[in-house]
Coordinates of N, CA, C and O in Angstrom, one line a residue:
M1 N 2.5 13.4 3.2 CA 2.2 13.3 1.8 C 1.4 12.0 1.6 O 1.5 11.1 2.4
L2 N 0.6 12.0 0.6 CA -0.2 10.8 0.3 C 0.6 9.9 -0.7 O 1.1 10.4 -1.7
V3 N 0.8 8.7 -0.3 CA 1.5 7.7 -1.1 C 0.6 6.5 -1.4 O 0.0 6.0 -0.4
V4 N 0.4 6.2 -2.6 CA -0.4 5.0 -3.0 C 0.6 3.9 -3.2 O 1.5 4.0 -4.0
I5 N 0.4 2.8 -2.5 CA 1.2 1.6 -2.6 C 0.4 0.5 -3.3 O -0.7 0.2 -2.8
T6 N 0.9 0.0 -4.3 CA 0.2 -1.2 -5.0 C 1.2 -2.3 -5.1 O 2.4 -2.1 -5.1
Y7 N 0.7 -3.5 -5.1 CA 1.6 -4.7 -5.2 C 0.9 -5.8 -6.0 O -0.3 -5.9 -6.1
D8 N 1.8 -6.6 -6.6 CA 1.3 -7.8 -7.3 C 2.3 -8.9 -6.8 O 3.5 -8.8 -7.1
V9 N 1.8 -9.9 -6.1 CA 2.6 -10.9 -5.5 C 2.2 -12.2 -6.2 O 1.0 -12.5 -6.2
N10 N 3.1 -13.0 -6.7 CA 2.8 -14.3 -7.4 C 2.4 -15.2 -6.3 O 3.1 -15.6 -5.4
T11 N 1.1 -15.7 -6.4 CA 0.6 -16.6 -5.4 C 0.4 -18.0 -5.9 O -0.4 -18.8 -5.4
Q12 N 1.2 -18.4 -6.9 CA 1.1 -19.8 -7.4 C 1.8 -20.8 -6.5 O 1.6 -22.0 -6.7
T13 N 2.5 -20.4 -5.5 CA 3.2 -21.3 -4.6 C 2.8 -21.0 -3.2 O 2.4 -19.8 -2.9
P14 N 3.0 -21.9 -2.3 CA 2.7 -21.6 -0.8 C 3.5 -20.4 -0.3 O 3.1 -19.6 0.4
E15 N 4.8 -20.3 -0.8 CA 5.7 -19.3 -0.4 C 5.1 -17.9 -0.9 O 5.2 -16.9 -0.2
G16 N 4.6 -17.9 -2.1 CA 4.0 -16.7 -2.6 C 2.8 -16.2 -1.9 O 2.6 -15.0 -1.6
R17 N 2.0 -17.2 -1.5 CA 0.8 -16.8 -0.7 C 1.2 -16.3 0.7 O 0.6 -15.3 1.2
K18 N 2.3 -16.8 1.2 CA 2.8 -16.3 2.5 C 3.3 -14.9 2.4 O 3.1 -14.0 3.2
R19 N 4.0 -14.6 1.3 CA 4.6 -13.3 1.0 C 3.4 -12.3 0.8 O 3.5 -11.2 1.4
L20 N 2.4 -12.7 0.1 CA 1.2 -11.8 -0.1 C 0.6 -11.4 1.3 O 0.3 -10.2 1.5
R21 N 0.4 -12.4 2.2 CA -0.2 -12.0 3.5 C 0.8 -11.1 4.2 O 0.3 -10.1 4.9
K22 N 2.1 -11.3 4.2 CA 3.0 -10.4 4.9 C 3.0 -9.0 4.3 O 3.1 -8.0 5.0
V23 N 3.0 -8.9 3.0 CA 3.0 -7.6 2.3 C 1.7 -6.8 2.7 O 1.7 -5.7 3.1
A24 N 0.5 -7.5 2.6 CA -0.7 -6.9 3.0 C -0.7 -6.4 4.4 O -1.2 -5.3 4.8
K25 N -0.3 -7.3 5.3 CA -0.2 -7.0 6.8 C 0.6 -5.7 7.0 O 0.3 -4.9 7.8
Q26 N 1.8 -5.6 6.3 CA 2.7 -4.5 6.5 C 2.0 -3.2 6.0 O 2.0 -2.2 6.6
C27 N 1.3 -3.3 4.9 CA 0.6 -2.1 4.3 C -0.5 -1.7 5.2 O -0.7 -0.4 5.4
V28 N -1.2 -2.6 5.8 CA -2.3 -2.2 6.8 C -1.7 -1.4 7.9 O -2.4 -0.5 8.5
N29 N -0.5 -1.6 8.3 CA 0.1 -0.9 9.4 C 0.4 0.6 9.0 O 0.6 1.4 9.9
Y30 N 0.4 0.9 7.8 CA 0.7 2.3 7.3 C -0.4 3.0 6.6 O -0.3 4.2 6.4
G31 N -1.4 2.3 6.2 CA -2.5 3.0 5.4 C -3.8 2.3 5.4 O -4.0 1.3 6.1
Q32 N -4.6 2.8 4.5 CA -6.0 2.3 4.4 C -6.1 1.5 3.0 O -5.7 2.0 2.0
R33 N -6.6 0.3 3.1 CA -6.8 -0.5 1.9 C -8.0 0.1 1.1 O -9.1 0.3 1.7
V34 N -7.8 0.5 -0.2 CA -8.8 1.0 -1.0 C -9.3 0.1 -2.1 O -10.4 0.2 -2.6
Q35 N -8.4 -0.9 -2.4 CA -8.8 -2.0 -3.3 C -7.9 -3.2 -2.9 O -7.1 -3.0 -2.0
N36 N -8.1 -4.3 -3.5 CA -7.4 -5.5 -3.0 C -6.0 -5.4 -2.7 O -5.4 -5.7 -1.7
S37 N -5.2 -4.8 -3.7 CA -3.8 -4.7 -3.5 C -3.4 -3.2 -3.7 O -2.3 -2.9 -4.2
V38 N -4.2 -2.3 -3.2 CA -4.0 -0.9 -3.3 C -4.2 -0.3 -1.9 O -5.3 -0.4 -1.3
F39 N -3.2 0.5 -1.4 CA -3.3 1.2 -0.1 C -3.0 2.6 -0.3 O -2.1 3.0 -1.0
E40 N -3.8 3.5 0.4 CA -3.5 4.9 0.4 C -2.9 5.2 1.8 O -3.5 4.8 2.8
C41 N -1.7 5.8 1.8 CA -1.0 6.0 3.1 C -0.6 7.4 3.2 O 0.0 8.0 2.2
V42 N -0.9 8.1 4.3 CA -0.4 9.4 4.6 C 0.9 9.2 5.4 O 0.8 8.8 6.6
L43 N 2.0 9.6 4.8 CA 3.3 9.3 5.4 C 4.2 10.5 5.3 O 4.1 11.3 4.4
D44 N 5.2 10.6 6.3 CA 6.2 11.6 6.1 C 7.4 10.9 5.4 O 7.3 9.7 5.1
A45 N 8.4 11.6 5.1 CA 9.5 11.1 4.3 C 10.2 9.9 5.0 O 10.5 8.9 4.4
A46 N 10.4 10.0 6.3 CA 11.0 8.9 7.1 C 10.1 7.6 7.1 O 10.6 6.5 6.8
Q47 N 8.8 7.8 7.3 CA 7.9 6.6 7.3 C 7.9 6.0 5.9 O 7.8 4.8 5.8
C48 N 7.9 6.8 4.9 CA 7.8 6.3 3.5 C 9.1 5.5 3.2 O 9.0 4.4 2.7
K49 N 10.2 6.0 3.6 CA 11.5 5.2 3.4 C 11.4 3.9 4.2 O 11.8 2.8 3.6
M50 N 10.9 3.9 5.4 CA 10.8 2.7 6.2 C 9.9 1.7 5.6 O 10.3 0.5 5.5
V51 N 8.7 2.1 5.2 CA 7.7 1.1 4.7 C 8.3 0.5 3.3 O 8.1 -0.7 3.1
K52 N 8.9 1.4 2.6 CA 9.4 0.9 1.3 C 10.5 -0.2 1.5 O 10.5 -1.2 0.9
H53 N 11.4 0.1 2.5 CA 12.4 -0.8 2.8 C 11.8 -2.2 3.3 O 12.3 -3.2 2.9
K54 N 10.9 -2.1 4.2 CA 10.2 -3.3 4.8 C 9.6 -4.1 3.7 O 9.7 -5.3 3.7
L55 N 8.9 -3.5 2.8 CA 8.2 -4.2 1.7 C 9.2 -4.8 0.7 O 9.0 -5.9 0.2
E56 N 10.3 -4.1 0.4 CA 11.3 -4.6 -0.4 C 11.9 -5.9 0.1 O 12.3 -6.8 -0.6
Q57 N 12.0 -6.0 1.5 CA 12.6 -7.2 2.1 C 11.6 -8.4 2.0 O 12.0 -9.5 2.1
L58 N 10.3 -8.1 1.9 CA 9.3 -9.2 1.9 C 9.1 -9.8 0.5 O 8.7 -11.0 0.4
I59 N 9.3 -9.1 -0.6 CA 8.9 -9.6 -1.9 C 10.0 -10.4 -2.5 O 11.2 -10.2 -2.1
D60 N 9.7 -11.1 -3.6 CA 10.7 -11.8 -4.4 C 10.7 -10.9 -5.7 O 9.8 -11.0 -6.5
P61 N 11.7 -10.1 -5.9 CA 11.8 -9.2 -7.1 C 11.8 -9.9 -8.4 O 11.5 -9.3 -9.5
Q62 N 12.0 -11.2 -8.4 CA 11.9 -12.0 -9.7 C 10.5 -12.3 -10.1 O 10.2 -12.5 -11.3
S63 N 9.6 -12.3 -9.1 CA 8.2 -12.7 -9.5 C 7.1 -11.8 -8.9 O 6.0 -11.9 -9.3
D64 N 7.5 -10.8 -8.1 CA 6.5 -9.9 -7.5 C 6.9 -8.5 -7.9 O 8.0 -8.2 -8.3
S65 N 5.9 -7.6 -7.6 CA 6.3 -6.2 -7.9 C 5.6 -5.2 -6.9 O 4.5 -5.6 -6.4
L66 N 6.2 -4.1 -6.7 CA 5.7 -3.0 -5.9 C 5.6 -1.7 -6.7 O 6.5 -1.5 -7.5
R67 N 4.6 -0.9 -6.4 CA 4.6 0.4 -7.1 C 4.3 1.4 -6.0 O 3.4 1.2 -5.2
F68 N 5.0 2.6 -6.0 CA 4.7 3.7 -5.1 C 4.4 4.9 -5.9 O 5.2 5.3 -6.8
Y69 N 3.2 5.5 -5.7 CA 2.8 6.7 -6.3 C 2.8 7.8 -5.3 O 2.1 7.8 -4.3
Y70 N 3.6 8.8 -5.5 CA 3.8 9.9 -4.6 C 2.9 11.1 -5.0 O 3.2 11.8 -6.0
L71 N 1.8 11.3 -4.3 CA 0.8 12.3 -4.7 C 1.0 13.6 -3.9 O 0.4 14.6 -4.2
G72 N 1.9 13.6 -3.0 CA 2.2 14.9 -2.3 C 1.2 15.3 -1.2 O 0.3 14.5 -0.8
N73 N 1.3 16.5 -0.8 CA 0.4 17.0 0.3 C -0.9 17.6 -0.2 O -1.8 17.7 0.6
R74 N -1.0 17.9 -1.4 CA -2.2 18.5 -2.0 C -2.9 17.4 -2.9 O -3.4 17.7 -4.0
Y75 N -3.0 16.2 -2.3 CA -3.6 15.1 -3.0 C -5.1 15.2 -3.2 O -5.6 14.5 -4.1
Q76 N -5.8 16.0 -2.4 CA -7.2 16.0 -2.5 C -7.7 16.3 -3.9 O -8.7 15.8 -4.3
T77 N -7.0 17.2 -4.6 CA -7.4 17.5 -6.0 C -6.9 16.5 -7.0 O -7.3 16.7 -8.2
K78 N -6.1 15.6 -6.6 CA -5.6 14.6 -7.5 C -6.2 13.2 -7.5 O -5.9 12.4 -8.3
V79 N -7.2 13.0 -6.5 CA -7.8 11.8 -6.4 C -9.3 11.9 -6.7 O -10.0 12.8 -6.1
E80 N -9.8 11.1 -7.6 CA -11.2 11.1 -7.9 C -11.7 9.7 -7.8 O -11.1 8.7 -8.2
H81 N -12.9 9.6 -7.1 CA -13.5 8.2 -6.8 C -14.8 8.1 -7.5 O -15.6 9.0 -7.4
I82 N -15.0 7.0 -8.2 CA -16.3 6.7 -8.9 C -16.6 5.3 -8.6 O -15.8 4.4 -8.7
G83 N -17.9 5.0 -8.3 CA -18.3 3.6 -8.1 C -18.6 3.3 -6.7 O -18.8 4.1 -5.8
S84 N -18.7 1.9 -6.5 CA -19.0 1.4 -5.2 C -18.0 1.8 -4.1 O -17.1 2.5 -4.4
K85 N -18.0 1.2 -3.0 CA -17.1 1.5 -1.9 C -17.0 3.1 -1.7 O -16.3 3.7 -2.5
P86 N -17.6 3.6 -0.8 CA -17.6 5.1 -0.6 C -16.2 5.6 -0.4 O -15.4 4.9 0.2
S87 N -16.0 6.8 -0.8 CA -14.7 7.5 -0.6 C -14.6 7.9 0.8 O -15.6 8.1 1.5
F88 N -13.4 8.2 1.3 CA -13.2 8.6 2.7 C -12.0 9.5 2.7 O -11.2 9.5 1.8
D89 N -11.9 10.2 3.8 CA -10.7 11.1 4.0 C -9.7 10.2 4.8 O -9.9 9.8 5.9
V90 N -8.5 10.0 4.1 CA -7.5 9.1 4.8 C -6.9 9.7 6.0 O -6.2 9.0 6.8
T91 N -7.1 11.0 6.3 CA -6.6 11.6 7.5 C -7.6 11.6 8.7 O -7.2 11.9 9.8
D92 N -8.8 11.1 8.4 CA -9.8 11.0 9.5 C -9.4 9.8 10.4 O -8.9 8.8 9.9
P93 N -9.7 9.9 11.7 CA -9.4 8.8 12.6 C -10.3 7.6 12.2 O -11.4 7.7 11.8
L94 N -9.7 6.4 12.4 CA -10.5 5.2 12.2 C -11.1 4.8 13.5 O -10.5 4.8 14.6
I95 N -12.4 4.4 13.4 CA -13.1 4.0 14.6 C -13.4 2.5 14.4 O -14.0 2.1 13.5
L96 N -12.9 1.7 15.4 CA -13.1 0.2 15.3 C -14.1 -0.3 16.2 O -14.3 0.2 17.3

């Protein structure tokens, strides 16, 4: 299923900036960055549970936030892209 993960981490302190880097690094392990704090991830239920747990451990719930949007398996008809940064298929292999 496609899961969109977004986050907002308070970066006013050195600890917040460190949390931001850790959250971003963890999200890169599971999906593709589509905007600064937005990742599209194709995950099964177990992976989704695992990444959610890992991210919950990294943030400070008093000053940071996470959002998970569950778009399911038929997400192609639910995502529309307009503007710069070309759209891509999140299931295509990444070539580095």
